[in-house]
Amino acid sequence: MTNNNIYFVANWKMYGNLTSLNALNKVINISRSKFFKKAKFIYCPPFTLLDQFLKKTINTKIEVGAQDCHFVNGSGPYTGMISANQIKKLGTKYIILGHSEKRSDGDTNQIINKKILISIKEKLKVILCVGETLKDKKNKKEINVLKTQLNSCLKNLKQKKNIIIAYEPVWSIGTGRVPTNADIYKNVKFIKNFIKKKFKNKNIVVLYGGSVNQKNIGILKKINNIDGFLIGGASQNYDKFIDIVKKTII
Ligand code: PGA
């Protein structure tokens, strides 16, 4: 880990209902402990729970994010869609964009770029997911893929304020397989250098995501250029999530 704040982003995907909020107090309590001062907790539940999460986390250290938005902002005749403006108006601070599960639903780098520009305009903090497929990895194309994704997704963005990058190899998400620490280090280093060059020497928060769990966290936390984790499956269970936080920090 770096010496900065340590991010723990919980991506709940299409899981959870009202009863899933009951035990959130466990995380709220942990977040108040002096041992976890450096930790930043961001919960990204499905849209249906955003409002409840926001209410339950008022005056706590837990922040809330959405998992996507439509590429048209404001309001309009877009059945089934939710805009960045609607998300922001609810009080939400963060938004995950470019997740591979959305990319496989049809989100191209160009669409993600539109969503990013809109979200930044709405002053949401964007967590942009990038990462290679297994085929890319086998063909040693990781850096090329990252470069293309970063170039296209961040096109026309004037400053890197409010951008966080999550390095998430597609082949690692939900599979139990994680890259070696050396590979994560190398790819995160590329991302950080890319951002430094593009935005003139500014540091950026970069997270690792993909099958982070209680068993591998002890190894993953040794990577000294990452600023935290984007956690899917393991974040849906509060005890597992807290265990990951404890094992990272203590
Ligand atoms: P996972 O998901 O932890 O279940 O692999 C990570 C993610 O989708 O962001």
PDB file of C-alpha atoms and ligand atoms in Angstrom:
ATOM      1  CA  MET A   1       0.000   0.000   0.000  1.00  0.00           C
ATOM      2  CA  THR A   2       1.059   3.620  -0.386  1.00  0.00           C
ATOM      3  CA  ASN A   3       1.263   5.825   2.700  1.00  0.00           C
ATOM      4  CA  ASN A   4      -1.868   7.753   1.723  1.00  0.00           C
ATOM      5  CA  ASN A   5      -5.491   7.084   2.609  1.00  0.00           C
ATOM      6  CA  ILE A   6      -6.491   3.491   1.978  1.00  0.00           C
ATOM      7  CA  TYR A   7      -9.683   3.045  -0.035  1.00  0.00           C
ATOM      8  CA  PHE A   8     -12.123   0.211   0.450  1.00  0.00           C
ATOM      9  CA  VAL A   9     -14.792   0.384  -2.224  1.00  0.00           C
ATOM     10  CA  ALA A  10     -17.648  -2.099  -1.897  1.00  0.00           C
ATOM     11  CA  ASN A  11     -19.249  -2.868  -5.253  1.00  0.00           C
ATOM     12  CA  TRP A  12     -22.504  -4.656  -4.506  1.00  0.00           C
ATOM     13  CA  LYS A  13     -23.402  -5.156  -8.169  1.00  0.00           C
ATOM     14  CA  MET A  14     -26.997  -6.489  -8.579  1.00  0.00           C
ATOM     15  CA  TYR A  15     -27.141  -7.849  -5.042  1.00  0.00           C
ATOM     16  CA  GLY A  16     -28.862  -6.677  -1.896  1.00  0.00           C
ATOM     17  CA  ASN A  17     -32.247  -5.546  -0.692  1.00  0.00           C
ATOM     18  CA  LEU A  18     -33.543  -3.513   2.234  1.00  0.00           C
ATOM     19  CA  THR A  19     -32.637  -6.144   4.817  1.00  0.00           C
ATOM     20  CA  SER A  20     -29.034  -6.050   3.565  1.00  0.00           C
ATOM     21  CA  LEU A  21     -28.668  -2.696   5.310  1.00  0.00           C
ATOM     22  CA  ASN A  22     -29.322  -4.026   8.786  1.00  0.00           C
ATOM     23  CA  ALA A  23     -25.737  -4.869   9.647  1.00  0.00           C
ATOM     24  CA  LEU A  24     -24.127  -1.773   8.112  1.00  0.00           C
ATOM     25  CA  ASN A  25     -23.606  -0.529  11.671  1.00  0.00           C
ATOM     26  CA  LYS A  26     -20.770  -3.005  11.988  1.00  0.00           C
ATOM     27  CA  VAL A  27     -18.824  -1.105   9.334  1.00  0.00           C
ATOM     28  CA  ILE A  28     -19.873   2.268  10.713  1.00  0.00           C
ATOM     29  CA  ASN A  29     -18.446   1.269  14.115  1.00  0.00           C
ATOM     30  CA  ILE A  30     -15.180   0.109  12.628  1.00  0.00           C
ATOM     31  CA  SER A  31     -14.867   3.307  10.630  1.00  0.00           C
ATOM     32  CA  ARG A  32     -15.008   5.333  13.853  1.00  0.00           C
ATOM     33  CA  SER A  33     -12.137   3.460  15.483  1.00  0.00           C
ATOM     34  CA  LYS A  34      -8.846   5.336  15.675  1.00  0.00           C
ATOM     35  CA  PHE A  35      -7.067   2.341  14.164  1.00  0.00           C
ATOM     36  CA  PHE A  36      -8.838   2.933  10.871  1.00  0.00           C
ATOM     37  CA  LYS A  37      -8.245   6.663  10.519  1.00  0.00           C
ATOM     38  CA  LYS A  38      -6.539   6.201   7.178  1.00  0.00           C
ATOM     39  CA  ALA A  39      -9.331   4.072   5.744  1.00  0.00           C
ATOM     40  CA  LYS A  40     -11.912   5.478   3.341  1.00  0.00           C
ATOM     41  CA  PHE A  41     -15.078   3.454   2.984  1.00  0.00           C
ATOM     42  CA  ILE A  42     -17.229   3.787  -0.113  1.00  0.00           C
ATOM     43  CA  TYR A  43     -20.336   1.662  -0.579  1.00  0.00           C
ATOM     44  CA  CYS A  44     -21.765   1.289  -4.069  1.00  0.00           C
ATOM     45  CA  PRO A  45     -25.106  -0.493  -3.719  1.00  0.00           C
ATOM     46  CA  PRO A  46     -27.644  -0.954  -6.529  1.00  0.00           C
ATOM     47  CA  PHE A  47     -29.736   2.119  -7.393  1.00  0.00           C
ATOM     48  CA  THR A  48     -32.653   0.749  -5.368  1.00  0.00           C
ATOM     49  CA  LEU A  49     -30.644   1.117  -2.140  1.00  0.00           C
ATOM     50  CA  LEU A  50     -28.800   4.390  -2.746  1.00  0.00           C
ATOM     51  CA  ASP A  51     -31.275   6.529  -0.856  1.00  0.00           C
ATOM     52  CA  GLN A  52     -31.367   4.172   2.130  1.00  0.00           C
ATOM     53  CA  PHE A  53     -27.583   3.986   2.242  1.00  0.00           C
ATOM     54  CA  LEU A  54     -27.295   7.758   2.108  1.00  0.00           C
ATOM     55  CA  LYS A  55     -29.729   8.166   4.980  1.00  0.00           C
ATOM     56  CA  LYS A  56     -28.097   5.511   7.097  1.00  0.00           C
ATOM     57  CA  THR A  57     -24.605   6.903   6.634  1.00  0.00           C
ATOM     58  CA  ILE A  58     -25.313  10.575   7.443  1.00  0.00           C
ATOM     59  CA  ASN A  59     -22.642  11.836   9.890  1.00  0.00           C
ATOM     60  CA  THR A  60     -20.500   8.750   9.407  1.00  0.00           C
ATOM     61  CA  LYS A  61     -17.257   8.135   7.553  1.00  0.00           C
ATOM     62  CA  ILE A  62     -19.022   5.899   5.046  1.00  0.00           C
ATOM     63  CA  GLU A  63     -19.458   7.456   1.617  1.00  0.00           C
ATOM     64  CA  VAL A  64     -21.833   6.262  -1.070  1.00  0.00           C
ATOM     65  CA  GLY A  65     -21.462   5.679  -4.795  1.00  0.00           C
ATOM     66  CA  ALA A  66     -23.566   4.554  -7.745  1.00  0.00           C
ATOM     67  CA  GLN A  67     -22.526   1.829 -10.168  1.00  0.00           C
ATOM     68  CA  ASP A  68     -23.366   3.517 -13.465  1.00  0.00           C
ATOM     69  CA  CYS A  69     -25.367   6.278 -15.146  1.00  0.00           C
ATOM     70  CA  HIS A  70     -26.853   6.924 -18.571  1.00  0.00           C
ATOM     71  CA  PHE A  71     -24.700   8.683 -21.169  1.00  0.00           C
ATOM     72  CA  VAL A  72     -27.308  11.428 -21.516  1.00  0.00           C
ATOM     73  CA  ASN A  73     -27.518  13.740 -18.540  1.00  0.00           C
ATOM     74  CA  GLY A  74     -30.436  15.530 -16.917  1.00  0.00           C
ATOM     75  CA  SER A  75     -33.811  14.019 -17.636  1.00  0.00           C
ATOM     76  CA  GLY A  76     -35.595  12.759 -20.729  1.00  0.00           C
ATOM     77  CA  PRO A  77     -37.422   9.922 -22.445  1.00  0.00           C
ATOM     78  CA  TYR A  78     -34.944   7.154 -21.542  1.00  0.00           C
ATOM     79  CA  THR A  79     -36.911   4.303 -20.023  1.00  0.00           C
ATOM     80  CA  GLY A  80     -34.997   2.326 -17.433  1.00  0.00           C
ATOM     81  CA  MET A  81     -32.126   4.804 -17.237  1.00  0.00           C
ATOM     82  CA  ILE A  82     -30.791   7.013 -14.448  1.00  0.00           C
ATOM     83  CA  SER A  83     -28.764  10.169 -15.042  1.00  0.00           C
ATOM     84  CA  ALA A  84     -25.662  11.461 -13.280  1.00  0.00           C
ATOM     85  CA  ASN A  85     -27.674  14.512 -12.297  1.00  0.00           C
ATOM     86  CA  GLN A  86     -30.324  12.374 -10.583  1.00  0.00           C
ATOM     87  CA  ILE A  87     -27.620  10.432  -8.775  1.00  0.00           C
ATOM     88  CA  LYS A  88     -25.889  13.607  -7.635  1.00  0.00           C
ATOM     89  CA  LYS A  89     -29.125  15.248  -6.514  1.00  0.00           C
ATOM     90  CA  LEU A  90     -29.767  12.305  -4.222  1.00  0.00           C
ATOM     91  CA  GLY A  91     -26.552  13.203  -2.373  1.00  0.00           C
ATOM     92  CA  THR A  92     -24.349  10.479  -3.836  1.00  0.00           C
ATOM     93  CA  LYS A  93     -20.623  11.325  -4.020  1.00  0.00           C
ATOM     94  CA  TYR A  94     -19.047   8.623  -6.173  1.00  0.00           C
ATOM     95  CA  ILE A  95     -19.806   6.708  -9.328  1.00  0.00           C
ATOM     96  CA  ILE A  96     -18.204   3.566 -10.750  1.00  0.00           C
ATOM     97  CA  LEU A  97     -17.843   3.765 -14.535  1.00  0.00           C
ATOM     98  CA  GLY A  98     -16.359   1.433 -17.116  1.00  0.00           C
ATOM     99  CA  HIS A  99     -16.783  -1.708 -15.069  1.00  0.00           C
ATOM    100  CA  SER A 100     -16.117  -4.764 -17.232  1.00  0.00           C
ATOM    101  CA  GLU A 101     -19.624  -6.060 -16.505  1.00  0.00           C
ATOM    102  CA  LYS A 102     -20.982  -2.853 -18.069  1.00  0.00           C
ATOM    103  CA  ARG A 103     -18.453  -3.050 -20.896  1.00  0.00           C
ATOM    104  CA  SER A 104     -19.705  -6.557 -21.705  1.00  0.00           C
ATOM    105  CA  ASP A 105     -23.244  -5.102 -21.746  1.00  0.00           C
ATOM    106  CA  GLY A 106     -22.152  -2.780 -24.547  1.00  0.00           C
ATOM    107  CA  ASP A 107     -20.369   0.167 -22.936  1.00  0.00           C
ATOM    108  CA  THR A 108     -17.546   1.166 -25.286  1.00  0.00           C
ATOM    109  CA  ASN A 109     -14.676   3.465 -24.319  1.00  0.00           C
ATOM    110  CA  GLN A 110     -16.534   6.250 -26.170  1.00  0.00           C
ATOM    111  CA  ILE A 111     -19.720   5.724 -24.153  1.00  0.00           C
ATOM    112  CA  ILE A 112     -17.719   5.550 -20.926  1.00  0.00           C
ATOM    113  CA  ASN A 113     -16.006   8.812 -21.905  1.00  0.00           C
ATOM    114  CA  LYS A 114     -19.416  10.515 -22.274  1.00  0.00           C
ATOM    115  CA  LYS A 115     -20.495   9.194 -18.882  1.00  0.00           C
ATOM    116  CA  ILE A 116     -17.252  10.415 -17.278  1.00  0.00           C
ATOM    117  CA  LEU A 117     -17.527  13.931 -18.698  1.00  0.00           C
ATOM    118  CA  ILE A 118     -21.142  14.174 -17.524  1.00  0.00           C
ATOM    119  CA  SER A 119     -20.344  12.809 -14.065  1.00  0.00           C
ATOM    120  CA  ILE A 120     -17.406  15.174 -13.606  1.00  0.00           C
ATOM    121  CA  LYS A 121     -19.636  18.072 -14.620  1.00  0.00           C
ATOM    122  CA  GLU A 122     -22.043  16.949 -11.922  1.00  0.00           C
ATOM    123  CA  LYS A 123     -19.112  16.928  -9.461  1.00  0.00           C
ATOM    124  CA  LEU A 124     -19.357  13.215  -8.829  1.00  0.00           C
ATOM    125  CA  LYS A 125     -16.081  11.451  -8.041  1.00  0.00           C
ATOM    126  CA  VAL A 126     -15.497   8.890 -10.778  1.00  0.00           C
ATOM    127  CA  ILE A 127     -14.003   5.463 -10.147  1.00  0.00           C
ATOM    128  CA  LEU A 128     -12.951   4.406 -13.643  1.00  0.00           C
ATOM    129  CA  CYS A 129     -12.334   0.678 -14.119  1.00  0.00           C
ATOM    130  CA  VAL A 130      -9.739  -0.462 -16.638  1.00  0.00           C
ATOM    131  CA  GLY A 131      -8.136  -3.826 -17.240  1.00  0.00           C
ATOM    132  CA  GLU A 132      -7.229  -6.489 -19.742  1.00  0.00           C
ATOM    133  CA  THR A 133      -9.019  -9.721 -20.687  1.00  0.00           C
ATOM    134  CA  LEU A 134      -7.317 -13.092 -20.399  1.00  0.00           C
ATOM    135  CA  LYS A 135      -6.733 -13.085 -24.160  1.00  0.00           C
ATOM    136  CA  ASP A 136      -5.021  -9.684 -23.903  1.00  0.00           C
ATOM    137  CA  LYS A 137      -2.878 -11.006 -21.106  1.00  0.00           C
ATOM    138  CA  LYS A 138      -1.873 -14.126 -23.024  1.00  0.00           C
ATOM    139  CA  ASN A 139      -0.925 -11.927 -25.973  1.00  0.00           C
ATOM    140  CA  LYS A 140       1.039  -9.624 -23.647  1.00  0.00           C
ATOM    141  CA  LYS A 141      -1.218  -6.725 -24.566  1.00  0.00           C
ATOM    142  CA  GLU A 142      -1.999  -5.442 -21.051  1.00  0.00           C
ATOM    143  CA  ILE A 143      -0.209  -2.132 -21.424  1.00  0.00           C
ATOM    144  CA  ASN A 144      -1.672  -1.512 -24.897  1.00  0.00           C
ATOM    145  CA  VAL A 145      -5.164  -2.173 -23.597  1.00  0.00           C
ATOM    146  CA  LEU A 146      -4.705   0.059 -20.564  1.00  0.00           C
ATOM    147  CA  LYS A 147      -3.296   2.828 -22.741  1.00  0.00           C
ATOM    148  CA  THR A 148      -6.244   2.682 -25.165  1.00  0.00           C
ATOM    149  CA  GLN A 149      -8.811   2.568 -22.368  1.00  0.00           C
ATOM    150  CA  LEU A 150      -7.231   5.473 -20.488  1.00  0.00           C
ATOM    151  CA  ASN A 151      -6.734   7.561 -23.626  1.00  0.00           C
ATOM    152  CA  SER A 152     -10.292   7.082 -24.856  1.00  0.00           C
ATOM    153  CA  CYS A 153     -12.144   7.126 -21.547  1.00  0.00           C
ATOM    154  CA  LEU A 154     -10.379  10.279 -20.335  1.00  0.00           C
ATOM    155  CA  LYS A 155     -10.563  12.129 -23.674  1.00  0.00           C
ATOM    156  CA  ASN A 156     -11.330  15.865 -23.354  1.00  0.00           C
ATOM    157  CA  LEU A 157     -10.960  15.763 -19.611  1.00  0.00           C
ATOM    158  CA  LYS A 158      -9.080  18.854 -18.534  1.00  0.00           C
ATOM    159  CA  GLN A 159      -7.980  17.864 -15.041  1.00  0.00           C
ATOM    160  CA  LYS A 160      -7.724  14.693 -13.058  1.00  0.00           C
ATOM    161  CA  LYS A 161      -9.530  16.074 -10.031  1.00  0.00           C
ATOM    162  CA  ASN A 162     -12.246  13.647  -8.940  1.00  0.00           C
ATOM    163  CA  ILE A 163     -10.848  10.721 -10.933  1.00  0.00           C
ATOM    164  CA  ILE A 164      -9.840   7.466  -9.289  1.00  0.00           C
ATOM    165  CA  ILE A 165      -8.675   4.529 -11.381  1.00  0.00           C
ATOM    166  CA  ALA A 166      -9.413   0.919 -10.481  1.00  0.00           C
ATOM    167  CA  TYR A 167      -7.130  -1.570 -12.177  1.00  0.00           C
ATOM    168  CA  GLU A 168      -9.375  -4.579 -12.626  1.00  0.00           C
ATOM    169  CA  PRO A 169      -8.158  -7.387 -14.884  1.00  0.00           C
ATOM    170  CA  VAL A 170     -11.345  -8.807 -16.427  1.00  0.00           C
ATOM    171  CA  TRP A 171     -10.136 -12.385 -15.971  1.00  0.00           C
ATOM    172  CA  SER A 172      -9.774 -11.819 -12.272  1.00  0.00           C
ATOM    173  CA  ILE A 173     -13.250 -10.459 -11.515  1.00  0.00           C
ATOM    174  CA  GLY A 174     -15.346 -13.026  -9.686  1.00  0.00           C
ATOM    175  CA  THR A 175     -13.032 -15.889 -10.616  1.00  0.00           C
ATOM    176  CA  GLY A 176     -10.859 -16.283  -7.530  1.00  0.00           C
ATOM    177  CA  ARG A 177      -7.784 -15.701  -9.691  1.00  0.00           C
ATOM    178  CA  VAL A 178      -5.511 -12.733  -9.055  1.00  0.00           C
ATOM    179  CA  PRO A 179      -2.408 -11.520 -10.908  1.00  0.00           C
ATOM    180  CA  THR A 180       0.960 -11.717  -9.214  1.00  0.00           C
ATOM    181  CA  ASN A 181       1.914  -8.728  -7.100  1.00  0.00           C
ATOM    182  CA  ALA A 182       4.638  -7.948  -9.630  1.00  0.00           C
ATOM    183  CA  ASP A 183       2.109  -7.787 -12.476  1.00  0.00           C
ATOM    184  CA  ILE A 184      -0.270  -5.569 -10.501  1.00  0.00           C
ATOM    185  CA  TYR A 185       2.644  -3.314  -9.526  1.00  0.00           C
ATOM    186  CA  LYS A 186       3.778  -3.017 -13.130  1.00  0.00           C
ATOM    187  CA  ASN A 187       0.317  -2.187 -14.501  1.00  0.00           C
ATOM    188  CA  VAL A 188      -0.517   0.253 -11.694  1.00  0.00           C
ATOM    189  CA  LYS A 189       2.839   1.943 -12.271  1.00  0.00           C
ATOM    190  CA  PHE A 190       1.937   2.349 -15.928  1.00  0.00           C
ATOM    191  CA  ILE A 191      -1.451   3.855 -14.989  1.00  0.00           C
ATOM    192  CA  LYS A 192       0.106   6.294 -12.514  1.00  0.00           C
ATOM    193  CA  ASN A 193       2.754   7.400 -15.024  1.00  0.00           C
ATOM    194  CA  PHE A 194       0.143   7.808 -17.745  1.00  0.00           C
ATOM    195  CA  ILE A 195      -1.931  10.078 -15.518  1.00  0.00           C
ATOM    196  CA  LYS A 196       1.127  12.045 -14.406  1.00  0.00           C
ATOM    197  CA  LYS A 197       2.019  12.725 -18.015  1.00  0.00           C
ATOM    198  CA  LYS A 198      -1.506  13.538 -19.141  1.00  0.00           C
ATOM    199  CA  PHE A 199      -2.293  15.856 -16.263  1.00  0.00           C
ATOM    200  CA  LYS A 200       1.171  17.327 -15.684  1.00  0.00           C
ATOM    201  CA  ASN A 201       2.723  15.614 -12.752  1.00  0.00           C
ATOM    202  CA  LYS A 202      -0.218  15.013 -10.457  1.00  0.00           C
ATOM    203  CA  ASN A 203      -0.606  11.909  -8.358  1.00  0.00           C
ATOM    204  CA  ILE A 204      -3.735   9.843  -8.627  1.00  0.00           C
ATOM    205  CA  VAL A 205      -5.462   7.245  -6.483  1.00  0.00           C
ATOM    206  CA  VAL A 206      -5.251   3.794  -8.074  1.00  0.00           C
ATOM    207  CA  LEU A 207      -7.052   0.786  -6.626  1.00  0.00           C
ATOM    208  CA  TYR A 208      -6.784  -2.894  -7.393  1.00  0.00           C
ATOM    209  CA  GLY A 209      -9.956  -4.929  -7.952  1.00  0.00           C
ATOM    210  CA  GLY A 210     -10.610  -8.575  -8.844  1.00  0.00           C
ATOM    211  CA  SER A 211     -11.268 -11.429  -6.412  1.00  0.00           C
ATOM    212  CA  VAL A 212      -9.935  -9.556  -3.377  1.00  0.00           C
ATOM    213  CA  ASN A 213     -10.774 -11.657  -0.327  1.00  0.00           C
ATOM    214  CA  GLN A 214      -9.728 -12.421   3.250  1.00  0.00           C
ATOM    215  CA  LYS A 215      -7.247 -15.048   2.098  1.00  0.00           C
ATOM    216  CA  ASN A 216      -5.290 -13.065  -0.483  1.00  0.00           C
ATOM    217  CA  ILE A 217      -5.415  -9.621   1.166  1.00  0.00           C
ATOM    218  CA  GLY A 218      -2.275 -10.316   3.215  1.00  0.00           C
ATOM    219  CA  ILE A 219      -0.336 -10.738  -0.029  1.00  0.00           C
ATOM    220  CA  LEU A 220      -2.067  -7.993  -2.029  1.00  0.00           C
ATOM    221  CA  LYS A 221      -1.492  -5.338   0.614  1.00  0.00           C
ATOM    222  CA  LYS A 222       2.256  -5.682   0.066  1.00  0.00           C
ATOM    223  CA  ILE A 223       1.997  -3.983  -3.335  1.00  0.00           C
ATOM    224  CA  ASN A 224       3.448  -0.610  -2.490  1.00  0.00           C
ATOM    225  CA  ASN A 225       1.948   1.544  -5.243  1.00  0.00           C
ATOM    226  CA  ILE A 226      -1.767   0.842  -4.749  1.00  0.00           C
ATOM    227  CA  ASP A 227      -4.096   3.027  -2.675  1.00  0.00           C
ATOM    228  CA  GLY A 228      -6.778   0.487  -1.862  1.00  0.00           C
ATOM    229  CA  PHE A 229      -9.192  -2.078  -3.212  1.00  0.00           C
ATOM    230  CA  LEU A 230     -12.429  -2.373  -5.156  1.00  0.00           C
ATOM    231  CA  ILE A 231     -14.165  -5.360  -3.659  1.00  0.00           C
ATOM    232  CA  GLY A 232     -17.116  -7.145  -5.229  1.00  0.00           C
ATOM    233  CA  GLY A 233     -18.209 -10.552  -3.946  1.00  0.00           C
ATOM    234  CA  ALA A 234     -16.509 -10.324  -0.548  1.00  0.00           C
ATOM    235  CA  SER A 235     -18.032  -6.916   0.162  1.00  0.00           C
ATOM    236  CA  GLN A 236     -21.575  -8.246   0.285  1.00  0.00           C
ATOM    237  CA  ASN A 237     -20.803  -9.880   3.602  1.00  0.00           C
ATOM    238  CA  TYR A 238     -20.022  -7.279   6.275  1.00  0.00           C
ATOM    239  CA  ASP A 239     -17.850  -9.624   8.344  1.00  0.00           C
ATOM    240  CA  LYS A 240     -15.727 -10.591   5.356  1.00  0.00           C
ATOM    241  CA  PHE A 241     -15.429  -6.944   4.346  1.00  0.00           C
ATOM    242  CA  ILE A 242     -14.372  -5.890   7.842  1.00  0.00           C
ATOM    243  CA  ASP A 243     -11.884  -8.735   7.986  1.00  0.00           C
ATOM    244  CA  ILE A 244     -10.314  -7.497   4.751  1.00  0.00           C
ATOM    245  CA  VAL A 245     -10.082  -3.971   6.187  1.00  0.00           C
ATOM    246  CA  LYS A 246      -8.507  -5.208   9.416  1.00  0.00           C
ATOM    247  CA  LYS A 247      -6.020  -7.438   7.654  1.00  0.00           C
ATOM    248  CA  THR A 248      -4.995  -4.560   5.394  1.00  0.00           C
ATOM    249  CA  ILE A 249      -4.473  -1.996   8.108  1.00  0.00           C
ATOM    250  CA  ILE A 250      -3.505  -3.771  11.302  1.00  0.00           C
TER     251      ILE A 250
HETATM  252  P1  PGA B   1     -14.939  -9.395  -7.271  1.00  0.00           P
HETATM  253  O1  PGA B   1     -15.486  -8.151  -8.083  1.00  0.00           O
HETATM  254  O2  PGA B   1     -14.282  -8.880  -6.033  1.00  0.00           O
HETATM  255  O3  PGA B   1     -16.186 -10.203  -6.965  1.00  0.00           O
HETATM  256  O4  PGA B   1     -13.999 -10.112  -8.157  1.00  0.00           O
HETATM  257  C1  PGA B   1     -14.712  -7.000  -8.218  1.00  0.00           C
HETATM  258  C2  PGA B   1     -15.444  -6.010  -9.056  1.00  0.00           C
HETATM  259  O5  PGA B   1     -16.278  -6.402  -9.858  1.00  0.00           O
HETATM  260  O6  PGA B   1     -15.243  -4.805  -8.943  1.00  0.00           O
END
